[in-house]
Short mmCIF file of C-alpha atoms and ligand atoms in Angstrom, two decimals:
data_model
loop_
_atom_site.label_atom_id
_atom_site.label_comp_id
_atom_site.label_asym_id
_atom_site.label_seq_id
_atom_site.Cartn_x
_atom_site.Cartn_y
_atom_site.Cartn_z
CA UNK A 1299 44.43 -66.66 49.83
CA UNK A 1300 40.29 -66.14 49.53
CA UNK A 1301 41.14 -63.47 46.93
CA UNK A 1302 42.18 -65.72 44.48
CA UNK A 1303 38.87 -67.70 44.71
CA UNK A 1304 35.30 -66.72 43.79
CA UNK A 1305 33.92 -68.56 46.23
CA UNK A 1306 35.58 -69.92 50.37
CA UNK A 1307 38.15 -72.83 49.53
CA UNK A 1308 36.83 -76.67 50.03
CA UNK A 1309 39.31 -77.40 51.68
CA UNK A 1310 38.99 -75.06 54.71
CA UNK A 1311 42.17 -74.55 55.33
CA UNK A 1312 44.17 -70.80 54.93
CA UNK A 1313 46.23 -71.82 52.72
CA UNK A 1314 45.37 -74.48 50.26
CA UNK A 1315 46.97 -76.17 47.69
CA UNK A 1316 44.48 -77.27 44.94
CA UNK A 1317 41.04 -75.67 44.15
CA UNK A 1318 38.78 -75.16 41.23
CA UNK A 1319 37.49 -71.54 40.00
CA UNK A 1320 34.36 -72.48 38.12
CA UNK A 1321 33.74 -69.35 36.56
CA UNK A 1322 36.71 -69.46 34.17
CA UNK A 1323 36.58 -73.57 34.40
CA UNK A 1324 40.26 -73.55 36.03
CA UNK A 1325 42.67 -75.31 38.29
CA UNK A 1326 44.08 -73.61 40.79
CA UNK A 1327 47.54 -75.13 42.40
CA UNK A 1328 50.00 -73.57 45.06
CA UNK A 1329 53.73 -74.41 43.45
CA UNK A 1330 54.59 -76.58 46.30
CA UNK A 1331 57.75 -76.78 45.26
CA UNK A 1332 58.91 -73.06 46.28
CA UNK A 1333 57.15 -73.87 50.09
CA UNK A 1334 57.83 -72.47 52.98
CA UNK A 1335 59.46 -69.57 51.76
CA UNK A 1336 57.09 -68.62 48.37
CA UNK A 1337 53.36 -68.67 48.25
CA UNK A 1338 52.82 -68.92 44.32
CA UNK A 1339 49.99 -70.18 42.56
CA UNK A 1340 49.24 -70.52 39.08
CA UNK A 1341 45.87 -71.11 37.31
CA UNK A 1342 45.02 -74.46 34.51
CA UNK A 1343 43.31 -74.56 31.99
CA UNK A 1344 44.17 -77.51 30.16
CA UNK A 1345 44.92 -81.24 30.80
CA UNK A 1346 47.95 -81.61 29.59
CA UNK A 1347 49.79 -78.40 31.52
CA UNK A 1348 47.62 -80.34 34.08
CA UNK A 1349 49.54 -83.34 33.93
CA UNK A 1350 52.79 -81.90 33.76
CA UNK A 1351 52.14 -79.91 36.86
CA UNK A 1352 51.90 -83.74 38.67
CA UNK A 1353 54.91 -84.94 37.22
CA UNK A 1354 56.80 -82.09 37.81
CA UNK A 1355 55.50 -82.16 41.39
CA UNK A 1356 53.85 -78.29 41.61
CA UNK A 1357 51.19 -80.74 43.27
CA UNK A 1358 51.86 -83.77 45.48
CA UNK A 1359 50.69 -86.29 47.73
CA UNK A 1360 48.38 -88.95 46.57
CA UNK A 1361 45.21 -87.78 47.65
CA UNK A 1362 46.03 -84.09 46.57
CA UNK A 1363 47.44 -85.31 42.88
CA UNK A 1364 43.57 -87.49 42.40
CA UNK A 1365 41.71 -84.89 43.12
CA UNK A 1366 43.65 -82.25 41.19
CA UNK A 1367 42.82 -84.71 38.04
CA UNK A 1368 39.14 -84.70 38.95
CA UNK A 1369 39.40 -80.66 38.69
CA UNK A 1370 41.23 -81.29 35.23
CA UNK A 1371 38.33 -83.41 33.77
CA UNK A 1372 35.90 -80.94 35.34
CA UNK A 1373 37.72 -78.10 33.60
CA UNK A 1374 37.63 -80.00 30.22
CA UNK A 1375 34.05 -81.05 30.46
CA UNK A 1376 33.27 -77.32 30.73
CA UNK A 1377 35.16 -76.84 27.45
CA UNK A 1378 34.06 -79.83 25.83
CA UNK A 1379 30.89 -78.82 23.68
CA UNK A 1380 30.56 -80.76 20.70
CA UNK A 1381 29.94 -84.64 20.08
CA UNK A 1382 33.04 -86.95 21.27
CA UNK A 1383 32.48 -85.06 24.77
CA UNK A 1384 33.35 -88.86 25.94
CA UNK A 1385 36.53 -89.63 24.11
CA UNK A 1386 37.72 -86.22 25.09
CA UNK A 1387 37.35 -87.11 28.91
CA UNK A 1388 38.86 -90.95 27.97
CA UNK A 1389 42.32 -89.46 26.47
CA UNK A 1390 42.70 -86.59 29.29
CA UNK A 1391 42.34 -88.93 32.46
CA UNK A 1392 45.00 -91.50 30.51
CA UNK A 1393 46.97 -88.55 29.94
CA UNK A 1394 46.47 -87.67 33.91
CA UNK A 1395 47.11 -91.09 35.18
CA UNK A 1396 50.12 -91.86 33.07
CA UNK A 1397 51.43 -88.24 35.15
CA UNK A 1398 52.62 -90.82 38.27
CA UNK A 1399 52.50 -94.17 38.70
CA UNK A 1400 52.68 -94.94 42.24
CA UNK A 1401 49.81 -93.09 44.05
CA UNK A 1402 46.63 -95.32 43.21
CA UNK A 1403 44.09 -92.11 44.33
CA UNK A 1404 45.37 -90.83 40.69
CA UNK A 1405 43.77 -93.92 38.91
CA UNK A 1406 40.87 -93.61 41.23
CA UNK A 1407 39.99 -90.53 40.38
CA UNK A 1408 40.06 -90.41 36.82
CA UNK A 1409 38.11 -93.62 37.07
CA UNK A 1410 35.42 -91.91 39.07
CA UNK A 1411 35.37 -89.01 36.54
CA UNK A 1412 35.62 -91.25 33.52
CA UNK A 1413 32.22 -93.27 34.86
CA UNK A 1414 30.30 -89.86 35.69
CA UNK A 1415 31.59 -89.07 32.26
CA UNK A 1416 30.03 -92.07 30.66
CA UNK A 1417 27.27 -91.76 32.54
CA UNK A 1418 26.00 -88.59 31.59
CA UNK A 1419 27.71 -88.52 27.78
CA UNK A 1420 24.44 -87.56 26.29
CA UNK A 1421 23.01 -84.99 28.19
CA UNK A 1422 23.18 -81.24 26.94
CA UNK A 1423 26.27 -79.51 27.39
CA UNK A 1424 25.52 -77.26 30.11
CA UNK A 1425 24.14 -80.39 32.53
CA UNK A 1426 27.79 -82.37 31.72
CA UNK A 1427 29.52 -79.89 33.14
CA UNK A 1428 27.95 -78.91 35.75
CA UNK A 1429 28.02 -82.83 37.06
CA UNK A 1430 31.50 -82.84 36.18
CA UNK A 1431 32.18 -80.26 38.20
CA UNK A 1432 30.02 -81.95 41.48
CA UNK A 1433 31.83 -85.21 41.06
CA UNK A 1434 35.21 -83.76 41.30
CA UNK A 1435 33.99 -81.60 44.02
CA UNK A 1436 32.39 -84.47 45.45
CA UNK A 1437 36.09 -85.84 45.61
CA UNK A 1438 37.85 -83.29 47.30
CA UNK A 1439 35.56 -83.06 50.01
CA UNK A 1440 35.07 -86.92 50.36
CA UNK A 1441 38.71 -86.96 51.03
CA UNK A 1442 38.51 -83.54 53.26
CA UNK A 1443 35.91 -85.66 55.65
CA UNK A 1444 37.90 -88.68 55.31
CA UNK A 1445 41.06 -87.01 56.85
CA UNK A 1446 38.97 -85.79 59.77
CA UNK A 1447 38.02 -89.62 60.55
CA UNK A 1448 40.78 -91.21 60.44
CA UNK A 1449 42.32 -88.48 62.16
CA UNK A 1450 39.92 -89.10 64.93
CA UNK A 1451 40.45 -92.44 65.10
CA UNK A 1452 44.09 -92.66 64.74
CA UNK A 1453 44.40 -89.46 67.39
CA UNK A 1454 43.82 -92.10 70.16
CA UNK A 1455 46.03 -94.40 69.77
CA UNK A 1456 48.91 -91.43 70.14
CA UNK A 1457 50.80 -91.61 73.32
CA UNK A 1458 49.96 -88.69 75.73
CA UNK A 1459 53.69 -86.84 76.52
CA UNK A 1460 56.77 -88.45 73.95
CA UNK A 1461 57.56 -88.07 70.68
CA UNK A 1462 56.25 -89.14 67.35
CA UNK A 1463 57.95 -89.39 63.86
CA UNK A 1464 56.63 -89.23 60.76
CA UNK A 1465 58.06 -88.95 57.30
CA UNK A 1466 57.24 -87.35 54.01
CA UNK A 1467 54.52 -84.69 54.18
CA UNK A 1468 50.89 -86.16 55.24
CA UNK A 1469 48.86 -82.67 55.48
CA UNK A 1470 46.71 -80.31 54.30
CA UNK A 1471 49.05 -79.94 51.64
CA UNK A 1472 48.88 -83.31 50.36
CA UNK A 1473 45.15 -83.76 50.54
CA UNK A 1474 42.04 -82.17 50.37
CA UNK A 1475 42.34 -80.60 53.69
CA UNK A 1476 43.71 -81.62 56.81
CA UNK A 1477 45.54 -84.61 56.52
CA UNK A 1478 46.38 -88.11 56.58
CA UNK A 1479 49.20 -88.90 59.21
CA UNK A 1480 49.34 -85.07 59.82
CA UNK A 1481 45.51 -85.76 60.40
CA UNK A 1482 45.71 -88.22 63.24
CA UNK A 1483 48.51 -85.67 65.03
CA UNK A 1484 46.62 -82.38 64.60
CA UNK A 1485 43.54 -84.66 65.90
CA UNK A 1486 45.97 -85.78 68.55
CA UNK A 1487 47.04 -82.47 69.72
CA UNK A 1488 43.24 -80.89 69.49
CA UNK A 1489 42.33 -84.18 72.34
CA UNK A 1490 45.20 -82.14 74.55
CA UNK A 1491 47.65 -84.77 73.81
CA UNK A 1492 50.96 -83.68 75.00
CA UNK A 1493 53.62 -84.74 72.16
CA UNK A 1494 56.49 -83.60 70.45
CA UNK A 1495 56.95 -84.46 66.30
CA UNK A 1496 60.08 -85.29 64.88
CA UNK A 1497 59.96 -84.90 60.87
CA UNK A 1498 62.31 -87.10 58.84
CA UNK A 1499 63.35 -84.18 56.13
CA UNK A 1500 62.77 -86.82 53.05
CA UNK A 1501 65.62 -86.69 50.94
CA UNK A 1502 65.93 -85.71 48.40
CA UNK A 1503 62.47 -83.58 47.55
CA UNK A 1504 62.85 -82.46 51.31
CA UNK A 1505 59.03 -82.83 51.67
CA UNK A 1506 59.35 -83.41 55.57
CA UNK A 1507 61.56 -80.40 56.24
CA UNK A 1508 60.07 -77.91 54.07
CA UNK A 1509 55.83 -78.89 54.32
CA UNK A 1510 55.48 -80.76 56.90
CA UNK A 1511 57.84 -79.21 59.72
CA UNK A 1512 56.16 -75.64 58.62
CA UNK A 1513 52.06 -77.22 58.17
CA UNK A 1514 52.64 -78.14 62.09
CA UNK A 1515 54.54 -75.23 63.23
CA UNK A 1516 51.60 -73.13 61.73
CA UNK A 1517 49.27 -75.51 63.81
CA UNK A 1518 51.17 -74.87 66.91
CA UNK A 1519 52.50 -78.03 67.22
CA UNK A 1520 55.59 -78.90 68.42
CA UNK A 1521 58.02 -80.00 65.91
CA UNK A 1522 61.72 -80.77 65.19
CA UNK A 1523 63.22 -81.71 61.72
CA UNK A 1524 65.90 -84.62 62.20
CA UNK A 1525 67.73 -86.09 58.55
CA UNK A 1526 66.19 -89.42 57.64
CA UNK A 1527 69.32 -91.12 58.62
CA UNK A 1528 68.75 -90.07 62.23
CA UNK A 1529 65.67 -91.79 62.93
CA UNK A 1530 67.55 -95.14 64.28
CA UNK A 1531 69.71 -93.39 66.76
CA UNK A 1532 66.79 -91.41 68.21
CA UNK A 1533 64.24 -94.90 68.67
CA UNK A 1534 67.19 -96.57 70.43
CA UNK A 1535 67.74 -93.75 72.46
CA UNK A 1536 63.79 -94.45 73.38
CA UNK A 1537 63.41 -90.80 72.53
CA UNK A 1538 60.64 -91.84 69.59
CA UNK A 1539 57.23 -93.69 71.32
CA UNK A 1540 55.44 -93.94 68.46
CA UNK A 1541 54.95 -93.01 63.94
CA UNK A 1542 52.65 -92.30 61.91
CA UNK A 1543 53.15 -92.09 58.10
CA UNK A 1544 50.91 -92.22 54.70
CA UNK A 1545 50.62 -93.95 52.03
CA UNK A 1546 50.29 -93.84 48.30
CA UNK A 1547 48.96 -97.41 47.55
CA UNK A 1548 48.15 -100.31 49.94
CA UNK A 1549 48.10 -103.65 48.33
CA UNK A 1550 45.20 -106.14 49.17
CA UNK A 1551 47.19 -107.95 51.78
CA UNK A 1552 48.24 -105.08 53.45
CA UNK A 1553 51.71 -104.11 52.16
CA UNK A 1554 51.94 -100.19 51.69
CA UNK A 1555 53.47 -98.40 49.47
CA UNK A 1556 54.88 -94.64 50.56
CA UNK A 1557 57.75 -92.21 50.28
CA UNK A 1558 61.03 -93.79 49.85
CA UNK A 1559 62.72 -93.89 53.78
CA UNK A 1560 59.43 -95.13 54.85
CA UNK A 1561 60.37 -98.56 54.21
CA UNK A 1562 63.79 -97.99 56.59
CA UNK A 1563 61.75 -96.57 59.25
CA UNK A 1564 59.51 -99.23 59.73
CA UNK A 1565 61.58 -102.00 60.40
CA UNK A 1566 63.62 -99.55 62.68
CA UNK A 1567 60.47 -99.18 65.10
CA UNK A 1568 59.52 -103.10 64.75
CA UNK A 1569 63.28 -103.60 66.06
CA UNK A 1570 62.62 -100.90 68.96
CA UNK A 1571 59.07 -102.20 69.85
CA UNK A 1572 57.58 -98.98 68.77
CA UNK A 1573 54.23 -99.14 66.68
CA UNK A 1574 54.45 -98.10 63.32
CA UNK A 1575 50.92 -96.64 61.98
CA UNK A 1576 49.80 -95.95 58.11
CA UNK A 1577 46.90 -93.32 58.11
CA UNK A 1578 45.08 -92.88 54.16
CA UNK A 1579 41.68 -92.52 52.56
CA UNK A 1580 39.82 -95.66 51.17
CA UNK A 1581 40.62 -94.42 48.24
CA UNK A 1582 44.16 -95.41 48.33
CA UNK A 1583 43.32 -99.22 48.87
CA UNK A 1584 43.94 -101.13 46.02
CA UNK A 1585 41.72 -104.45 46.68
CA UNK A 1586 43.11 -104.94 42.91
CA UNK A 1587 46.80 -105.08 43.83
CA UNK A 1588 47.50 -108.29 45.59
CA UNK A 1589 50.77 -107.26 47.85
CA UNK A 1590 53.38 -104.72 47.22
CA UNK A 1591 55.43 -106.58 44.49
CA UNK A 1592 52.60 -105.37 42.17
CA UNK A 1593 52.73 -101.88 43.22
CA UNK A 1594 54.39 -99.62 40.21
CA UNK A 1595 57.71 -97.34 41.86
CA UNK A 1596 57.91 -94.60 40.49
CA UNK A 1597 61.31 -94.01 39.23
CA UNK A 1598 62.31 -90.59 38.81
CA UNK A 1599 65.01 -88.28 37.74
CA UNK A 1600 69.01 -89.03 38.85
CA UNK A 1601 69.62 -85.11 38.81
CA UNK A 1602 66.77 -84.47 41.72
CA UNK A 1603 69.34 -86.86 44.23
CA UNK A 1604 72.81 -85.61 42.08
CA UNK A 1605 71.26 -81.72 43.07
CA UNK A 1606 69.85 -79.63 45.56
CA UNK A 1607 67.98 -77.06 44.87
CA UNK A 1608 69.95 -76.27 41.24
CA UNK A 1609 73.60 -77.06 42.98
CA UNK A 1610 75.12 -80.34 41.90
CA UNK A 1611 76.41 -81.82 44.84
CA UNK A 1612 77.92 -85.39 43.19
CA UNK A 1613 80.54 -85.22 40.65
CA UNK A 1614 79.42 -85.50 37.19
CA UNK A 1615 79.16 -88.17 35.90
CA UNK A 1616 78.33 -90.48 38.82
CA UNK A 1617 75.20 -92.52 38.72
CA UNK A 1618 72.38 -91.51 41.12
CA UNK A 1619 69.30 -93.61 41.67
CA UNK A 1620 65.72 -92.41 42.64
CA UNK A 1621 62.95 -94.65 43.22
CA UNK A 1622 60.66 -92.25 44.71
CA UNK A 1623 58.81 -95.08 47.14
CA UNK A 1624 59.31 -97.95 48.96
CA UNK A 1625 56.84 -101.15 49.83
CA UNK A 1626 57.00 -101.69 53.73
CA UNK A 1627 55.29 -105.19 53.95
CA UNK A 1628 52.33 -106.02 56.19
CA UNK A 1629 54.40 -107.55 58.67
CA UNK A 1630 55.61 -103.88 60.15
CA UNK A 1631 52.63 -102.02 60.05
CA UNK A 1632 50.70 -101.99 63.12
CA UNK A 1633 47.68 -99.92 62.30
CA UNK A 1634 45.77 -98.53 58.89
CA UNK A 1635 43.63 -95.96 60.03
CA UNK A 1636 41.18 -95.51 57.38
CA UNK A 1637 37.60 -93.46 57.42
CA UNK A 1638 36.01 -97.21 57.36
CA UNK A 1639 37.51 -98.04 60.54
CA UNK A 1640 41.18 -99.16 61.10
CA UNK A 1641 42.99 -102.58 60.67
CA UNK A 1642 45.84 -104.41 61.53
CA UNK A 1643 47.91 -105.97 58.51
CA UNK A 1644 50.71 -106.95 61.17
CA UNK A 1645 48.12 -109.79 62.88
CA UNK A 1646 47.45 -110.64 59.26
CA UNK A 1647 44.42 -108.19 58.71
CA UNK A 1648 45.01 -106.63 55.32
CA UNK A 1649 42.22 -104.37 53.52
CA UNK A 1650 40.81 -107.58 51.68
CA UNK A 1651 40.25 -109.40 54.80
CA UNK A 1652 39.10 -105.57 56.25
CA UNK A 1653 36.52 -104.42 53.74
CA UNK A 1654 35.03 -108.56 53.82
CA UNK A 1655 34.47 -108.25 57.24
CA UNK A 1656 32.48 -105.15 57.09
CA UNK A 1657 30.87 -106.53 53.80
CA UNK A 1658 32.12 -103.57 51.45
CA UNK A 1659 32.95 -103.54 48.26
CA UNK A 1660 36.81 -102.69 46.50
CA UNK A 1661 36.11 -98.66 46.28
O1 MRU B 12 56.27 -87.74 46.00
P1 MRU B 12 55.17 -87.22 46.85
O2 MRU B 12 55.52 -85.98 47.61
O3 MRU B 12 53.86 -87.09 46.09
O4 MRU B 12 54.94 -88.35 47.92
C1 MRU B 12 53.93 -88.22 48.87
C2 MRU B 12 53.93 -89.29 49.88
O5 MRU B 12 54.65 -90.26 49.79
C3 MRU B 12 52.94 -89.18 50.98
O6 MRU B 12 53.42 -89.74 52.15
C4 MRU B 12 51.68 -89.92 50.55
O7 MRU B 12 51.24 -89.47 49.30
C5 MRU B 12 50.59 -89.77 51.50
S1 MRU B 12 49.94 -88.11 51.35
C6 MRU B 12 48.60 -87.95 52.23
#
């Protein structure tokens, strides 16, 4: 995919699924949605088709979606070139941020671009945009980095022979390279750990079956798809030792907020004595958030559970619901493997209690 690029891709990965072209000042983002079985991607220019490729979920993951609005700000700054440079930058991250609700990285992000933007509001044109563009590359590969640590440090507490589930997709996809969850078992399996991966197919956007099943197949790691409602007969079966999921927000006392299921599976481990593990970047803390209650869910459309793939498959007329997360509390996750180290919000060790300890601040 080098071809479509003036430069190698941050992200190091073959295929990627966000990058910025900063000759023409334009996002570049792999349609997700048509994955395995179409490689598309289309090219940005402005915030606003920005935004509604998040909503519309051409882009995904919470990592992925922040730094896709970093590229968006980068890509206006470049176009930018009269007075109000900083308003300009103020209305396109709202614009961005209002895109999902859920994923905190979003927020982050446009934060972090919104403060270079402030920052630097009176220099010429030419030097805004060219820190624009550093800060939002600055991102990406923060979070590129961050995968690798965590993926380290979660990678050893994987069993050697067994099976591990995970749920939603985690990877390179969903990131800026490598992955969260997907990180710690590509880490895992690099060691010489001998596992097998079970992917919960996440109804209804399927993200498990179609992304994640093919990222580790394409790593050459061993991997079955099961339906999210099989999870429970498989860990009583004691034919799942161990899971490791993502997350989109985690709240200041540890309750974490990912893909709807995620909730489900948790307590379904804590009732078969199997650990349950949450790998994401700093940036998804939300030291702001005090426990999942407070975390927005993103409700979306009834026709993406009444459908697949274009077919309705409940009679019209019938009321679907889709809150597109759930909150597992504190009290079920075993691990947070972070690139600051890793806690324990089960033994009462949230981030806030985390990030005191080492004597670091919120972000
Ligand atoms: O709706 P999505 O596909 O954006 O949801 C993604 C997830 O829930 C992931 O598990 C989470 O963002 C962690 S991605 C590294």
């Amino acid at each position: 995919m080098s071809e479509l690029l003036s430069r190698a891709p941050l992200s190091e990965e073959k295929i990627f699924s966000i990058e910025y072209d900063p000759i023409d000042a334009q996002v570049l983002l792999l349609d997700q949605r048509l994955l395995p079985h179409e490689i598309k991607y289309y090219r940005y220019a402005g915030v606003s088709d920005v935004a509604k490729a998040i909503t519309d979920m051409v882009v995904r993951g919470a990592p992925a979606i922040g730094i896709t609005a970093g590229y968006a700000l980068a890509a206006l700054s470049k176009r930018s070139t009269g007075a109000g440079f900083f308003q300009a930058i103020e209305r396109g991250a709202d614009e961005l941020v209002a895109a999902r609700p859920t994923a905190v990285n979003l927020k982050w992000a446009a934060a972090r671009m919104l403060e270079t933007a402030r920052l630097i509001q009176d220099e010429a044109h030419e030097t805004r945009a060219a820190r624009m563009q550093q800060e939002a590359e600055a991102i990406h590969l923060e979070d590129l980095h961050a995968c690798k640590t965590m993926g380290k440090l979660g990678a050893e507490h994987v069993p050697d022979g067994g099976t591990v589930v995970t749920h939603c997709n985690t990877g390179a996809l969903a990131t800026g390279g490598y992955g969260t969850a997907l990180g710690v078992i590509r880490a895992a399996h690099a060691m010489g750990k001998d596992f097998k991966v079970f992917c919960c197919e996440t109804r209804p956007y399927l993200q498990g079956a179609r992304l994640s099943a093919w990222e580790l197949s394409e790593a050459g790691i061993d991997v079955e798809v099961i339906t999210d409602s099989m999870a429970g007969h498989f860990l009583k079966r004691g034919e799942i030792n161990f899971a490791v999921v993502g997350s989109d927000r985690i709240a200041a006392n540890g309750d974490v907020a990912n893909k709807i299921g995620t909730y489900g599976l948790a307590v379904l481990c804590r009732a078969h004595d199997v650990p349950f593990t949450v790998a994401a970047p700093w940036s998804t803390v939300d030291l702001e958030t005090p426990n999942g209650e407070a975390i927005p869910i993103e409700e979306r459309s009834s026709e993406e559970v009444a459908t697949i793939f274009g077919k309705r498959i409940v009679a019209k007329g019938i009321v679907c619901r889709h809150p597109a997360f759930d909150v597992t509390p504190a009290k079920y996750v075993d691990y947070v493997f972070t690139e600051r180290g890793s806690f324990r919000p089960a033994q009462g060790e949230g981030p806030s209690l985390f990030s005191r300890s080492l004597g670091l601040k919120s972000q």
